[in-house]
């Protein structure tokens, strides 16, 4: 039996609902780099928070990330049919679109598969964007400091020469 699922994204959290199963995945970044991309925006090497409800109690959920299939782990479901876990996104994950797939069983014992869209971005891009603001601020401070210094020197030189001219010492 196939159950239709719905995916809702708010900020950097995606909720997928399929039948009685509710899954939430939230990433570490708050602002997507490209709003055209749907899915969680993540930097490789960080952790994402994953929670599920409505699973068969005391079962397991397999977590795999695709473009190239890589198993991220098998997570135990608690006695109430849910779990909360932090999953590590591989540090060597290629930038671009990926799919995170969760496979397990719902409360009726039927197999389920939930999919999340992920967008991985280069950590070099993110670290560069972290430096842009401080670099601009330092350049502006340096410019303001040199402007103030040059005005002070001009004023002091002007006062020096005016004093010397008044005193007849030239």
PDB file of C-alpha atoms in Angstrom:
ATOM      1  CA  UNK A   1       0.000   0.000   0.000  1.00  0.00           C
ATOM      2  CA  UNK A   2       1.388   3.409  -0.997  1.00  0.00           C
ATOM      3  CA  UNK A   3       0.760   6.373   1.273  1.00  0.00           C
ATOM      4  CA  UNK A   4       1.070   9.897  -0.071  1.00  0.00           C
ATOM      5  CA  UNK A   5       3.402  12.121   1.875  1.00  0.00           C
ATOM      6  CA  UNK A   6       3.468  15.870   2.296  1.00  0.00           C
ATOM      7  CA  UNK A   7       6.574  17.963   2.759  1.00  0.00           C
ATOM      8  CA  UNK A   8       6.503  21.387   4.412  1.00  0.00           C
ATOM      9  CA  UNK A   9       9.564  23.616   4.723  1.00  0.00           C
ATOM     10  CA  UNK A  10       9.757  26.513   7.174  1.00  0.00           C
ATOM     11  CA  UNK A  11      13.145  28.198   7.257  1.00  0.00           C
ATOM     12  CA  UNK A  12      15.744  25.480   7.559  1.00  0.00           C
ATOM     13  CA  UNK A  13      13.409  22.828   8.957  1.00  0.00           C
ATOM     14  CA  UNK A  14      11.546  20.329   6.801  1.00  0.00           C
ATOM     15  CA  UNK A  15       8.636  18.240   8.030  1.00  0.00           C
ATOM     16  CA  UNK A  16       7.505  15.169   6.084  1.00  0.00           C
ATOM     17  CA  UNK A  17       4.191  13.526   6.967  1.00  0.00           C
ATOM     18  CA  UNK A  18       3.328  10.122   5.516  1.00  0.00           C
ATOM     19  CA  UNK A  19       0.327   8.329   7.014  1.00  0.00           C
ATOM     20  CA  UNK A  20       0.823   8.342  10.790  1.00  0.00           C
ATOM     21  CA  UNK A  21       4.555   8.992  10.558  1.00  0.00           C
ATOM     22  CA  UNK A  22       5.881  12.508  11.133  1.00  0.00           C
ATOM     23  CA  UNK A  23       9.549  13.263  10.507  1.00  0.00           C
ATOM     24  CA  UNK A  24      11.384  16.550  11.101  1.00  0.00           C
ATOM     25  CA  UNK A  25      14.851  17.438   9.906  1.00  0.00           C
ATOM     26  CA  UNK A  26      16.532  20.699  10.783  1.00  0.00           C
ATOM     27  CA  UNK A  27      19.898  21.919   9.650  1.00  0.00           C
ATOM     28  CA  UNK A  28      22.529  24.159  11.084  1.00  0.00           C
ATOM     29  CA  UNK A  29      22.216  27.106   8.731  1.00  0.00           C
ATOM     30  CA  UNK A  30      19.340  29.508   9.066  1.00  0.00           C
ATOM     31  CA  UNK A  31      19.354  31.083   5.621  1.00  0.00           C
ATOM     32  CA  UNK A  32      19.344  29.140   2.351  1.00  0.00           C
ATOM     33  CA  UNK A  33      22.088  30.236  -0.048  1.00  0.00           C
ATOM     34  CA  UNK A  34      19.729  29.897  -3.015  1.00  0.00           C
ATOM     35  CA  UNK A  35      16.000  30.272  -2.244  1.00  0.00           C
ATOM     36  CA  UNK A  36      15.229  28.372  -5.473  1.00  0.00           C
ATOM     37  CA  UNK A  37      16.572  25.179  -3.859  1.00  0.00           C
ATOM     38  CA  UNK A  38      14.090  23.187  -1.856  1.00  0.00           C
ATOM     39  CA  UNK A  39      15.386  21.281   1.100  1.00  0.00           C
ATOM     40  CA  UNK A  40      17.623  21.797   4.063  1.00  0.00           C
ATOM     41  CA  UNK A  41      20.795  23.763   3.348  1.00  0.00           C
ATOM     42  CA  UNK A  42      23.790  22.169   5.050  1.00  0.00           C
ATOM     43  CA  UNK A  43      27.547  22.389   5.089  1.00  0.00           C
ATOM     44  CA  UNK A  44      29.268  19.022   4.854  1.00  0.00           C
ATOM     45  CA  UNK A  45      30.782  17.924   8.158  1.00  0.00           C
ATOM     46  CA  UNK A  46      28.049  19.331  10.396  1.00  0.00           C
ATOM     47  CA  UNK A  47      25.183  17.637  12.236  1.00  0.00           C
ATOM     48  CA  UNK A  48      21.471  17.848  11.502  1.00  0.00           C
ATOM     49  CA  UNK A  49      18.719  17.120  14.001  1.00  0.00           C
ATOM     50  CA  UNK A  50      16.231  14.400  13.074  1.00  0.00           C
ATOM     51  CA  UNK A  51      13.062  13.380  14.905  1.00  0.00           C
ATOM     52  CA  UNK A  52      10.408  10.813  14.000  1.00  0.00           C
ATOM     53  CA  UNK A  53       7.060   9.811  15.509  1.00  0.00           C
ATOM     54  CA  UNK A  54       4.578   7.111  14.522  1.00  0.00           C
ATOM     55  CA  UNK A  55       7.002   4.230  13.986  1.00  0.00           C
ATOM     56  CA  UNK A  56       6.787   0.629  15.142  1.00  0.00           C
ATOM     57  CA  UNK A  57       8.032   0.611  18.757  1.00  0.00           C
ATOM     58  CA  UNK A  58      11.457  -0.936  19.390  1.00  0.00           C
ATOM     59  CA  UNK A  59      12.270  -1.178  15.672  1.00  0.00           C
ATOM     60  CA  UNK A  60      15.055   0.479  13.673  1.00  0.00           C
ATOM     61  CA  UNK A  61      15.300   3.171  11.013  1.00  0.00           C
ATOM     62  CA  UNK A  62      18.016   3.062   8.361  1.00  0.00           C
ATOM     63  CA  UNK A  63      19.395   6.458   7.255  1.00  0.00           C
ATOM     64  CA  UNK A  64      21.001   6.725   3.799  1.00  0.00           C
ATOM     65  CA  UNK A  65      22.089   9.797   1.829  1.00  0.00           C
ATOM     66  CA  UNK A  66      21.928   9.686  -1.953  1.00  0.00           C
ATOM     67  CA  UNK A  67      23.533  10.933  -4.894  1.00  0.00           C
ATOM     68  CA  UNK A  68      25.998   8.160  -4.255  1.00  0.00           C
ATOM     69  CA  UNK A  69      24.364   5.902  -1.621  1.00  0.00           C
ATOM     70  CA  UNK A  70      26.062   6.218   1.770  1.00  0.00           C
ATOM     71  CA  UNK A  71      24.618   4.692   4.888  1.00  0.00           C
ATOM     72  CA  UNK A  72      24.728   7.183   7.755  1.00  0.00           C
ATOM     73  CA  UNK A  73      23.478   4.788  10.382  1.00  0.00           C
ATOM     74  CA  UNK A  74      20.755   2.599  11.804  1.00  0.00           C
ATOM     75  CA  UNK A  75      18.850   4.356  14.567  1.00  0.00           C
ATOM     76  CA  UNK A  76      16.849   2.611  17.318  1.00  0.00           C
ATOM     77  CA  UNK A  77      13.188   3.535  17.777  1.00  0.00           C
ATOM     78  CA  UNK A  78      12.040   3.851  21.400  1.00  0.00           C
ATOM     79  CA  UNK A  79       9.142   2.005  23.026  1.00  0.00           C
ATOM     80  CA  UNK A  80       6.774   4.864  22.144  1.00  0.00           C
ATOM     81  CA  UNK A  81       7.534   4.662  18.423  1.00  0.00           C
ATOM     82  CA  UNK A  82       9.784   7.679  18.057  1.00  0.00           C
ATOM     83  CA  UNK A  83      13.304   9.000  18.352  1.00  0.00           C
ATOM     84  CA  UNK A  84      15.393  12.140  18.294  1.00  0.00           C
ATOM     85  CA  UNK A  85      18.918  11.961  16.934  1.00  0.00           C
ATOM     86  CA  UNK A  86      21.713  14.080  15.597  1.00  0.00           C
ATOM     87  CA  UNK A  87      23.058  12.746  12.300  1.00  0.00           C
ATOM     88  CA  UNK A  88      26.440  13.718  10.892  1.00  0.00           C
ATOM     89  CA  UNK A  89      26.590  14.872   7.298  1.00  0.00           C
ATOM     90  CA  UNK A  90      29.796  13.442   5.742  1.00  0.00           C
ATOM     91  CA  UNK A  91      32.582  16.022   5.530  1.00  0.00           C
ATOM     92  CA  UNK A  92      33.473  14.876   2.008  1.00  0.00           C
ATOM     93  CA  UNK A  93      29.903  15.205   0.660  1.00  0.00           C
ATOM     94  CA  UNK A  94      29.988  16.885  -2.747  1.00  0.00           C
ATOM     95  CA  UNK A  95      28.269  20.300  -2.972  1.00  0.00           C
ATOM     96  CA  UNK A  96      24.861  20.152  -4.638  1.00  0.00           C
ATOM     97  CA  UNK A  97      21.467  18.479  -4.233  1.00  0.00           C
ATOM     98  CA  UNK A  98      21.133  15.225  -2.296  1.00  0.00           C
ATOM     99  CA  UNK A  99      18.346  13.103  -0.848  1.00  0.00           C
ATOM    100  CA  UNK A 100      18.235  11.790   2.705  1.00  0.00           C
ATOM    101  CA  UNK A 101      16.157   8.601   2.884  1.00  0.00           C
ATOM    102  CA  UNK A 102      14.756   7.108   6.096  1.00  0.00           C
ATOM    103  CA  UNK A 103      13.532   3.499   5.893  1.00  0.00           C
ATOM    104  CA  UNK A 104      11.633   1.711   8.642  1.00  0.00           C
ATOM    105  CA  UNK A 105       8.198   0.451   9.661  1.00  0.00           C
ATOM    106  CA  UNK A 106       5.074   2.336  10.703  1.00  0.00           C
ATOM    107  CA  UNK A 107       2.952   1.385  13.739  1.00  0.00           C
ATOM    108  CA  UNK A 108       1.090  -1.253  11.641  1.00  0.00           C
ATOM    109  CA  UNK A 109       4.360  -2.915  10.612  1.00  0.00           C
ATOM    110  CA  UNK A 110       4.135  -1.652   7.027  1.00  0.00           C
ATOM    111  CA  UNK A 111       7.430  -0.551   5.445  1.00  0.00           C
ATOM    112  CA  UNK A 112       7.853   3.201   5.071  1.00  0.00           C
ATOM    113  CA  UNK A 113      10.373   5.340   3.263  1.00  0.00           C
ATOM    114  CA  UNK A 114      10.592   9.077   3.875  1.00  0.00           C
ATOM    115  CA  UNK A 115      12.727  11.370   1.731  1.00  0.00           C
ATOM    116  CA  UNK A 116      14.195  14.775   2.472  1.00  0.00           C
ATOM    117  CA  UNK A 117      15.825  17.074  -0.043  1.00  0.00           C
ATOM    118  CA  UNK A 118      19.226  18.401   1.060  1.00  0.00           C
ATOM    119  CA  UNK A 119      21.432  21.037  -0.500  1.00  0.00           C
ATOM    120  CA  UNK A 120      25.081  20.793   0.499  1.00  0.00           C
ATOM    121  CA  UNK A 121      27.278  23.808  -0.080  1.00  0.00           C
ATOM    122  CA  UNK A 122      31.019  24.092  -0.094  1.00  0.00           C
ATOM    123  CA  UNK A 123      32.395  24.855   3.337  1.00  0.00           C
ATOM    124  CA  UNK A 124      34.902  27.139   1.578  1.00  0.00           C
ATOM    125  CA  UNK A 125      32.010  29.294   0.377  1.00  0.00           C
ATOM    126  CA  UNK A 126      30.497  29.489   3.826  1.00  0.00           C
ATOM    127  CA  UNK A 127      33.762  30.367   5.560  1.00  0.00           C
ATOM    128  CA  UNK A 128      34.455  33.020   2.941  1.00  0.00           C
ATOM    129  CA  UNK A 129      31.060  34.599   3.535  1.00  0.00           C
ATOM    130  CA  UNK A 130      31.824  34.637   7.268  1.00  0.00           C
ATOM    131  CA  UNK A 131      34.933  36.761   6.607  1.00  0.00           C
ATOM    132  CA  UNK A 132      33.398  39.317   4.237  1.00  0.00           C
ATOM    133  CA  UNK A 133      31.680  41.426   6.926  1.00  0.00           C
ATOM    134  CA  UNK A 134      34.678  41.689   9.275  1.00  0.00           C
ATOM    135  CA  UNK A 135      37.050  42.460   6.390  1.00  0.00           C
ATOM    136  CA  UNK A 136      34.802  45.279   5.162  1.00  0.00           C
ATOM    137  CA  UNK A 137      34.562  46.641   8.713  1.00  0.00           C
ATOM    138  CA  UNK A 138      38.367  46.597   9.120  1.00  0.00           C
ATOM    139  CA  UNK A 139      38.882  48.360   5.788  1.00  0.00           C
ATOM    140  CA  UNK A 140      36.355  51.030   6.757  1.00  0.00           C
ATOM    141  CA  UNK A 141      38.021  51.493  10.162  1.00  0.00           C
ATOM    142  CA  UNK A 142      41.432  51.804   8.510  1.00  0.00           C
ATOM    143  CA  UNK A 143      40.077  54.363   6.035  1.00  0.00           C
ATOM    144  CA  UNK A 144      38.384  56.374   8.809  1.00  0.00           C
ATOM    145  CA  UNK A 145      41.547  56.235  10.927  1.00  0.00           C
ATOM    146  CA  UNK A 146      43.771  57.430   8.099  1.00  0.00           C
ATOM    147  CA  UNK A 147      41.320  60.235   7.285  1.00  0.00           C
ATOM    148  CA  UNK A 148      41.241  61.416  10.911  1.00  0.00           C
ATOM    149  CA  UNK A 149      45.034  61.123  11.211  1.00  0.00           C
ATOM    150  CA  UNK A 150      45.667  63.135   8.030  1.00  0.00           C
ATOM    151  CA  UNK A 151      43.308  65.913   9.212  1.00  0.00           C
ATOM    152  CA  UNK A 152      45.100  66.031  12.567  1.00  0.00           C
ATOM    153  CA  UNK A 153      48.511  66.258  10.898  1.00  0.00           C
ATOM    154  CA  UNK A 154      47.290  69.009   8.548  1.00  0.00           C
ATOM    155  CA  UNK A 155      45.855  70.962  11.482  1.00  0.00           C
ATOM    156  CA  UNK A 156      49.041  70.591  13.527  1.00  0.00           C
ATOM    157  CA  UNK A 157      51.210  71.595  10.562  1.00  0.00           C
ATOM    158  CA  UNK A 158      48.979  74.576   9.874  1.00  0.00           C
ATOM    159  CA  UNK A 159      49.158  75.712  13.519  1.00  0.00           C
ATOM    160  CA  UNK A 160      52.931  75.216  13.555  1.00  0.00           C
ATOM    161  CA  UNK A 161      53.527  77.359  10.477  1.00  0.00           C
ATOM    162  CA  UNK A 162      51.047  80.038  11.557  1.00  0.00           C
ATOM    163  CA  UNK A 163      52.849  80.319  14.925  1.00  0.00           C
ATOM    164  CA  UNK A 164      56.232  80.532  13.216  1.00  0.00           C
ATOM    165  CA  UNK A 165      55.008  83.155  10.738  1.00  0.00           C
ATOM    166  CA  UNK A 166      53.475  85.306  13.528  1.00  0.00           C
ATOM    167  CA  UNK A 167      56.662  85.137  15.554  1.00  0.00           C
ATOM    168  CA  UNK A 168      58.721  86.121  12.517  1.00  0.00           C
ATOM    169  CA  UNK A 169      60.700  82.922  12.649  1.00  0.00           C
ATOM    170  CA  UNK A 170      60.946  81.635   9.106  1.00  0.00           C
TER     171      UNK A 170
END
